[in-house]
Structures are given as C-alpha cells and as structure tokens.
Coordinates of C-alpha atoms in Angstrom, one line a residue:
X1 CA 24.0 -21.1 -4.8
X2 CA 20.8 -19.7 -6.3
X3 CA 21.2 -16.8 -8.8
X4 CA 18.6 -13.8 -9.8
X5 CA 19.8 -11.8 -12.5
X6 CA 19.2 -8.0 -13.0
X7 CA 17.5 -6.3 -15.7
X8 CA 19.6 -4.2 -17.9
X9 CA 20.7 -1.0 -16.5
X10 CA 19.6 -2.0 -13.0
X11 CA 22.9 -2.7 -11.7
X12 CA 24.3 0.7 -11.1
X13 CA 22.2 1.4 -7.8
X14 CA 23.3 -2.3 -6.4
X15 CA 27.1 -1.5 -7.3
X16 CA 26.5 1.4 -5.2
X17 CA 25.4 -0.7 -2.6
X18 CA 21.5 -0.1 -2.4
X19 CA 20.8 -2.9 0.2
X20 CA 17.0 -3.7 -0.8
X21 CA 16.6 -6.0 -3.7
X22 CA 13.5 -4.8 -5.6
X23 CA 11.6 -7.7 -7.1
X24 CA 11.0 -5.5 -10.4
X25 CA 14.8 -5.1 -11.2
X26 CA 15.1 -8.8 -11.3
X27 CA 14.9 -10.3 -14.7
X28 CA 14.9 -13.7 -14.1
X29 CA 15.9 -16.0 -10.9
X30 CA 15.7 -19.6 -9.9
X31 CA 12.8 -20.5 -7.9
X32 CA 13.5 -18.4 -4.7
X33 CA 11.6 -18.9 -1.1
X34 CA 11.6 -17.3 2.0
X35 CA 15.2 -17.5 3.8
X36 CA 17.0 -18.8 0.6
X37 CA 20.5 -17.1 -0.3
X38 CA 21.3 -16.2 -3.7
X39 CA 23.7 -14.4 -5.8
X40 CA 22.6 -10.8 -7.4
X41 CA 24.3 -11.0 -10.8
X42 CA 24.2 -8.8 -14.0
X43 CA 23.1 -9.9 -17.1
X44 CA 26.5 -10.4 -18.1
X45 CA 27.1 -13.0 -15.3
X46 CA 29.2 -10.3 -13.0
X47 CA 28.6 -10.8 -9.5
X48 CA 27.4 -8.1 -7.5
X49 CA 26.2 -9.0 -3.9
X50 CA 25.0 -12.0 -1.6
X51 CA 21.4 -11.6 -0.5
X52 CA 18.7 -13.8 1.2
X53 CA 14.8 -13.7 0.2
X54 CA 12.8 -11.8 3.0
X55 CA 9.9 -9.9 1.6
X56 CA 9.6 -6.6 3.4
X57 CA 8.9 -3.3 2.0
X58 CA 8.0 -4.5 -1.5
X59 CA 11.5 -6.1 -1.7
X60 CA 12.1 -9.3 -2.4
X61 CA 15.1 -9.5 0.1
X62 CA 18.4 -7.7 1.6
X63 CA 22.0 -7.8 0.6
X64 CA 23.9 -9.6 3.3
X65 CA 27.6 -9.6 1.7
X66 CA 29.5 -8.0 -1.5
X67 CA 32.2 -10.8 -1.1
X68 CA 31.1 -13.7 -3.2
X69 CA 33.4 -16.3 -0.8
X70 CA 31.8 -15.0 2.6
X71 CA 29.9 -17.7 4.1
X72 CA 26.7 -16.6 5.9
X73 CA 27.1 -18.7 9.0
X74 CA 27.2 -17.9 12.9
X75 CA 30.6 -16.2 12.5
X76 CA 29.3 -13.8 9.7
X77 CA 26.5 -12.5 12.4
X78 CA 29.1 -12.4 15.2
X79 CA 31.1 -10.5 13.0
X80 CA 28.5 -7.8 12.3
X81 CA 27.0 -7.9 16.0
X82 CA 30.8 -7.1 17.4
X83 CA 31.1 -3.9 15.3
X84 CA 27.7 -2.8 16.1
X85 CA 28.5 -3.5 19.9
X86 CA 31.8 -1.4 19.6
X87 CA 30.0 1.4 17.9
X88 CA 27.2 1.5 20.8
X89 CA 29.9 1.2 23.6
X90 CA 29.0 4.9 24.7
X91 CA 25.5 3.8 25.6
X92 CA 26.9 1.5 28.3
X93 CA 28.6 4.3 30.0
X94 CA 26.0 7.2 30.1
X95 CA 24.1 7.8 33.4
X96 CA 20.4 7.8 33.3
X97 CA 19.6 5.8 30.4
X98 CA 20.1 2.0 30.2
X99 CA 17.6 0.9 27.1
X100 CA 18.9 1.4 23.5
X101 CA 19.0 -0.2 20.4
X102 CA 22.1 -2.8 19.8
X103 CA 21.6 -3.6 16.2
X104 CA 19.4 -1.8 13.7
X105 CA 18.7 -3.6 10.5
X106 CA 20.0 -2.5 7.1
X107 CA 22.0 0.0 8.9
X108 CA 24.1 -2.5 10.7
X109 CA 24.1 -4.9 7.7
X110 CA 21.2 -7.1 8.1
X111 CA 18.0 -5.5 7.0
X112 CA 14.9 -7.4 8.6
X113 CA 16.6 -7.9 11.8
X114 CA 16.9 -5.6 14.9
X115 CA 18.2 -6.2 18.5
X116 CA 17.1 -3.8 21.5
X117 CA 18.7 -3.9 25.0
X118 CA 16.5 -3.0 27.6
X119 CA 18.5 -2.8 30.8
X120 CA 20.3 -6.2 29.8
X121 CA 17.0 -7.9 28.5
X122 CA 17.6 -8.1 24.7
X123 CA 14.6 -8.2 22.4
X124 CA 15.2 -9.5 18.8
X125 CA 12.6 -8.6 16.1
X126 CA 12.3 -10.6 12.8
X127 CA 10.5 -8.4 10.2
X128 CA 10.3 -11.4 7.8
X129 CA 9.7 -15.0 7.7
X130 CA 13.1 -15.3 5.6
X131 CA 15.3 -13.6 8.1
X132 CA 13.8 -15.7 10.7
X133 CA 15.0 -18.8 8.8
X134 CA 18.5 -17.7 10.4
X135 CA 17.4 -18.1 13.8
X136 CA 19.8 -20.4 14.9
X137 CA 22.7 -18.5 13.8
X138 CA 21.6 -15.3 15.0
X139 CA 20.7 -16.5 18.6
X140 CA 24.0 -18.1 18.8
X141 CA 25.8 -15.1 17.8
X142 CA 24.1 -13.1 20.3
X143 CA 25.3 -15.4 23.1
X144 CA 28.7 -15.1 21.9
X145 CA 29.1 -11.2 21.5
X146 CA 26.5 -9.6 24.1
X147 CA 25.7 -9.8 27.5
X148 CA 22.5 -10.4 28.8
X149 CA 19.8 -11.5 31.4
X150 CA 17.3 -12.6 29.1
X151 CA 16.4 -12.8 25.2
X152 CA 12.8 -12.5 23.8
X153 CA 11.6 -12.2 20.1
X154 CA 8.8 -10.7 18.3
X155 CA 7.6 -11.7 14.8
X156 CA 6.9 -8.8 13.0
X157 CA 5.7 -10.4 10.0
X158 CA 2.2 -11.6 8.7
X159 CA 1.0 -15.2 8.4
X160 CA 2.3 -16.6 11.7
X161 CA 0.6 -18.0 14.6
X162 CA 3.5 -17.7 16.8
X163 CA 4.1 -14.1 17.7
X164 CA 7.0 -14.4 19.8
X165 CA 8.0 -15.0 23.6
X166 CA 11.1 -16.1 25.5
X167 CA 14.0 -17.6 24.1
X168 CA 17.0 -17.7 26.6
X169 CA 18.2 -16.4 30.1
X170 CA 15.9 -15.4 32.9
X171 CA 12.1 -15.0 32.7
X172 CA 11.6 -11.8 34.6
X173 CA 8.3 -10.8 35.8
X174 CA 7.0 -8.2 33.5
X175 CA 6.7 -5.3 33.3
X176 CA 10.2 -4.5 34.0
X177 CA 11.5 -0.8 34.8
X178 CA 13.9 0.9 32.3
X179 CA 15.7 4.4 32.7
X180 CA 16.0 7.0 30.0
X181 CA 17.3 10.3 30.6
X182 CA 16.9 10.1 34.3
X183 CA 13.1 8.9 33.6
X184 CA 11.6 5.4 34.3
X185 CA 9.5 3.3 32.1
X186 CA 7.5 0.3 32.3
X187 CA 8.4 -2.5 29.5
X188 CA 6.7 -5.7 28.8
X189 CA 8.5 -7.7 26.3
X190 CA 6.1 -10.2 26.2
X191 CA 3.0 -8.6 25.3
X192 CA 2.1 -8.4 21.6
X193 CA 4.1 -6.2 19.3
X194 CA 4.4 -3.5 21.4
X195 CA 6.7 -2.8 24.3
X196 CA 5.5 0.1 26.1
X197 CA 8.0 2.5 24.7
X198 CA 9.7 3.6 21.3
X199 CA 13.4 3.7 21.8
X200 CA 13.9 5.8 18.7
X201 CA 12.5 8.8 20.2
X202 CA 14.8 9.1 23.3
X203 CA 16.3 12.6 22.3
X204 CA 13.0 14.0 21.1
X205 CA 11.4 13.3 24.6
X206 CA 14.6 14.9 26.3
X207 CA 14.4 17.9 23.8
X208 CA 10.8 18.1 25.1
X209 CA 11.5 18.2 28.6
X210 CA 14.2 20.4 28.5
X211 CA 13.4 23.1 26.0
X212 CA 9.5 23.2 25.6
X213 CA 7.9 22.2 28.9
X214 CA 9.3 24.3 31.5
X215 CA 6.2 25.8 33.2
X216 CA 3.8 24.9 30.1
X217 CA 0.8 23.0 29.9
X218 CA 1.2 20.2 27.6
X219 CA -0.9 18.1 25.1
X220 CA 0.0 15.0 24.1
X221 CA -1.7 13.1 21.4
X222 CA -1.6 9.6 20.5
X223 CA 0.1 9.5 23.8
X224 CA 0.2 5.4 24.1
X225 CA 2.0 4.9 27.2
X226 CA 2.5 8.6 28.1
X227 CA 6.4 8.7 27.4
X228 CA 6.2 12.2 26.1
X229 CA 3.8 13.2 29.1
X230 CA 5.9 11.6 32.1
X231 CA 8.9 13.3 31.0
X232 CA 7.7 16.7 30.1
X233 CA 5.4 16.8 33.6
X234 CA 9.2 17.1 35.4
X235 CA 8.9 20.7 34.2
X236 CA 5.4 21.1 33.0
X237 CA 2.4 23.0 34.8
X238 CA 0.4 20.5 33.5
X239 CA 0.0 17.7 30.7
X240 CA -2.7 15.9 29.1
X241 CA -2.7 12.8 27.5
X242 CA -4.9 11.2 24.5
X243 CA -5.2 7.9 23.0
X244 CA -7.9 6.1 21.6
X245 CA -6.8 2.7 23.2
X246 CA -8.4 2.0 26.3
X247 CA -5.4 0.5 28.0
X248 CA -3.6 3.4 27.5
X249 CA -4.7 5.0 30.6
X250 CA -3.7 2.4 33.2
X251 CA -0.1 2.2 31.1
X252 CA 0.2 6.1 31.4
X253 CA -0.9 6.2 35.1
X254 CA 1.7 3.6 36.3
X255 CA 4.2 5.4 34.4
X256 CA 3.7 8.8 36.3
X257 CA 3.5 6.6 39.6
X258 CA 7.3 5.2 38.7
X259 CA 8.5 8.9 38.4
X260 CA 6.8 9.9 41.7
X261 CA 4.4 11.7 39.6
X262 CA 0.3 11.4 40.9
X263 CA -1.7 10.3 38.2
X264 CA -4.3 12.5 39.5
X265 CA -2.7 15.4 39.4
X266 CA -2.4 14.8 35.2
X267 CA -5.2 14.8 32.7
X268 CA -5.6 11.7 30.7
X269 CA -8.6 10.9 28.2
X270 CA -9.3 7.8 26.2
X271 CA -10.6 9.4 23.3
X272 CA -10.1 9.8 19.4
X273 CA -8.0 12.8 18.9
X274 CA -10.3 14.6 16.6
X275 CA -13.1 14.2 18.8
X276 CA -10.9 15.5 21.9
X277 CA -10.0 18.4 19.4
X278 CA -14.1 19.1 19.3
X279 CA -14.0 18.7 23.1
X280 CA -11.1 21.0 23.9
X281 CA -12.3 23.6 21.6
X282 CA -16.0 23.5 23.0
X283 CA -14.7 24.2 27.1
X284 CA -12.1 26.6 25.6
X285 CA -9.0 24.6 26.6
X286 CA -5.6 25.8 25.4
X287 CA -2.3 24.5 25.4
X288 CA 1.0 25.8 25.1
X289 CA 2.9 22.8 23.6
X290 CA 0.9 20.2 21.3
X291 CA 2.9 16.7 20.6
X292 CA 1.2 15.2 17.7
X293 CA 3.1 11.5 17.2
X294 CA 0.5 9.4 15.1
X295 CA 0.9 6.0 13.8
X296 CA 1.4 6.1 10.0
X297 CA -1.9 4.4 9.4
X298 CA -5.0 3.7 11.7
X299 CA -8.4 2.9 11.3
X300 CA -11.5 3.2 13.9
X301 CA -15.0 2.9 13.4
X302 CA -15.5 6.4 12.1
X303 CA -12.3 7.0 9.8
X304 CA -9.2 6.1 8.2
X305 CA -6.5 7.9 9.0
X306 CA -2.9 8.2 7.1
X307 CA -0.2 10.3 8.1
X308 CA 0.4 11.4 4.1
X309 CA -3.3 12.2 3.4
X310 CA -4.3 13.5 6.9
X311 CA -1.7 14.9 8.7
X312 CA -2.7 18.6 7.7
X313 CA -6.1 18.0 9.4
X314 CA -4.1 17.1 12.6
X315 CA -2.1 20.4 12.4
X316 CA -5.5 22.3 11.8
X317 CA -7.1 21.1 14.6
X318 CA -4.0 21.6 17.1
X319 CA -4.2 25.4 16.0
X320 CA -7.6 26.0 17.1
X321 CA -6.7 24.9 20.9
X322 CA -2.9 26.2 20.8
X323 CA -2.4 28.7 23.0
X324 CA -1.0 32.2 21.9
X325 CA 2.6 31.9 20.8
X326 CA 2.6 28.1 21.6
X327 CA 4.7 25.4 20.4
X328 CA 4.2 22.2 18.6
X329 CA 6.2 19.1 18.1
X330 CA 5.0 17.1 14.8
X331 CA 6.3 13.6 14.4
X332 CA 6.0 10.6 11.8
X333 CA 7.8 7.4 11.7
X334 CA 6.5 6.8 8.1
X335 CA 9.4 5.4 6.0
X336 CA 7.3 6.5 2.9
X337 CA 6.7 10.1 3.7
X338 CA 10.2 11.7 3.2
X339 CA 11.2 14.7 5.6
X340 CA 11.3 17.3 2.6
X341 CA 7.4 16.1 1.7
X342 CA 6.7 16.3 5.6
X343 CA 8.2 19.8 6.0
X344 CA 6.2 20.7 2.8
X345 CA 2.8 19.8 4.3
X346 CA 3.8 21.5 7.7
X347 CA 4.4 24.7 5.6
X348 CA 1.4 24.7 3.3
X349 CA -0.9 23.8 6.2
X350 CA 0.2 26.6 8.2
X351 CA 0.2 29.1 5.4
X352 CA -3.2 28.4 4.5
X353 CA -4.2 28.9 8.1
X354 CA -2.6 32.4 8.3
X355 CA -0.1 31.9 10.9
X356 CA 3.2 33.0 11.1
X357 CA 5.8 29.8 12.3
X358 CA 9.7 29.1 12.6
X359 CA 11.3 25.8 12.9
X360 CA 13.1 25.7 16.0
X361 CA 14.6 22.2 15.3
X362 CA 14.4 19.1 13.1
X363 CA 15.4 15.8 14.5
X364 CA 15.8 12.5 13.4
X365 CA 17.2 9.0 14.7
X366 CA 19.5 8.9 17.6
X367 CA 23.1 7.1 17.0
X368 CA 21.9 4.0 18.5
X369 CA 19.3 3.7 15.5
X370 CA 22.1 3.5 12.7
X371 CA 20.9 4.2 9.4
X372 CA 22.1 3.3 5.8
X373 CA 23.9 5.9 3.6
X374 CA 22.5 4.5 0.5
X375 CA 18.9 3.7 1.6
X376 CA 16.6 6.9 2.4
X377 CA 13.8 5.1 4.3
X378 CA 16.3 3.8 6.8
X379 CA 16.0 7.5 8.1
X380 CA 12.3 7.0 8.8
X381 CA 11.8 9.3 11.9
X382 CA 11.2 12.8 11.6
X383 CA 10.3 15.4 14.6
X384 CA 9.9 19.1 13.9
X385 CA 9.6 21.4 16.8
X386 CA 8.0 24.6 15.7
X387 CA 7.1 27.9 17.3
X388 CA 3.7 29.5 16.1
X389 CA 3.4 33.3 16.6
X390 CA -0.6 33.8 16.4

C-alpha cells in the first residue's frame, strides 16, 4: 500500500475525520496516481485513514476508511450503499415524488461519487478520474443493492472524451417523466452533463409554490428548464422565465405542457438576466416574487459573472422591478460561498439600497443529499426567502 505522510500538526483535522485530503497538508508521498489507494500517516508512522487519489476541490483525494484492515472492494461499496438505501427508505414511500438522490458523495462515505434515482433509472456521476478507476466495483455493488430499470453515467471531470452514457438495463426513450411534489418534469440522462432538473432544490421549489406563489406574478431568472416556474404556476397569477440558453425555451414549454399548463399562457424570454432587468424596467414591469438561482460562474460575450463578486448586482437589479412588499428567493450552490458570507452580501446590498427586509426562511439541502458533519462545503446549497418592505 502506498503511503502519504502528513506535515507535523496537520494530523488533528484528519483524526477528527475531515474527509478531503489537502495536497498542501502532505509532507511526502510515494508517487501517487489517480485511483491509487494509500494510507494517510503521521510523521511518527501512526495510521490515520485509507484514502484514494481523486483530485477534486483542490484536494488530492478522499478518505474511504478509518480501519487499516478494511479492503476497498465490491463488498466495501455494497455496505455503504445498503446503509444509504436504508436512510432513504422514506423516499420510496411518499406520494407524488419518485426522483431523489440515493448516494451523496462524502456525505455517504465516498467523496467524488453520487447516484441519483429518477423513477428507477439510476444515474452515476463520477467527479474524478480516480473514483472512476473503481467503476467495476461500484457498478457491481449497485446491481447487488439497488433495484433499477436502467443505469446511466456521467463524467464530471475534465480531460475525458467519453462524457457518459448507458451502462446497464433498459435503454428508455428520453426524455422520461419524473414526478416531484406532484409536479412532472422531463429528464434526459443521456444528454451532456445536465439532466433537466436539479434534485437538490425539491424542497425549495415546494416552499415557493406553497408560500410565495398564490395569486402572485413570479419572475424566474436563470430558469434553465423552468422548474421553479412550472411548480409556481400551479398557484401563481403568471410566471415569467428568463434564461440565456436558446434551448431553455422549448424545454420550459415542454415542462409546462406535462403539467397541463398552456405554455402560451406564461412568459418565456431567451435573454441575459441584466438585459432583462433593463427591458423590464423600461416597460415598467413589476413582479411579486423574484427567484434568483444563478450558476456559480458564467461567461458570455459581454461579461463574466461570479456569485461571490456579482450577487449584489443581481439583487439591485431585481429591486428595480420588484412590486411593493414583494418577495425574493435568493439561491446559490457555490460550495466556496458559505451561508454566513451569502447572508452578509444580502444584508449589505439591501441596507445600501435603503430597503427594509425580513428573512422568512433559510433552506439548505434535503435529507437525501446527506452532508458530512466535518466538511462544511458539503452543505453547498443556500436558499434564502426574503420579504422586502418598500
């Protein structure tokens, strides 16, 4: 077994079960390649953990076990999958939802690996070349633990020509239809890196529908396939969806249609968000609830956007077209933008704009997206519901 020795003083965080092995914490190591297993040791040769090399989030790899005698094989993954399945038994028995996460990376014991269930069609996502080296064991363990109609995979790491595809079982005709909170969405597991829906937002979408949509006009920015708009439209007076991607219009229209809502009864714009702000202000449009759920980083011909640097611009633009006493749903999935910092940006921006506000609710990941107690970035999703008084 290869060995990586920690710098003096760095052992405490790993003895406290920090799961990501930071390269800068390593004093010396045998030549480590992606997928290699290694022992994490102190400089006095005390064993701390068994880890694998899978470069991700500036880390060298992830801890798999704290038992030096544990073998990392199919049975190892089976054991973790069985535990994960047991913890998610609830999701198999609730009405109106048939899509959820089965295994959530470091939260369930293997950083760099996720498995989602879309009504019996499973999607494995590999976040490093290193974890992909365990593909045989992982796929075999999935077959032994989970029931499925089909298995698909997506590569989430760079430098690979193969981006994913069918692994086992049926080859359904995509899109397939999944249900979430009694709302229907199209999903395609065989189309690039996206699937059509972000499962981590299921509870946030429900909250929007149940508490911030009744009789209101809703503006959904960075709308992608219109998931927020579609669920809100069940109670809202009107929804407006805005996204820069051309394909977003057709995907959003299809999701409306699935739910018996005439897409022509709603507004859909293929536009940059900041251009839409200008357009809406010029035409004196106002919205009762504005949903802002941007990517962590984006670049188009005009500008580069980063949530940490530019979220204040998004809030300020929204204030100009927010109806009196309106609400906002502000989201970010950036793991390097902690909740405290995010709330601070919201507070500073709104105070500078001279508006009174109250935070109605702060939401994070649902239970199926299990997080790691000693690794804060695993709690990456932040969703803040605000009421603005102006």
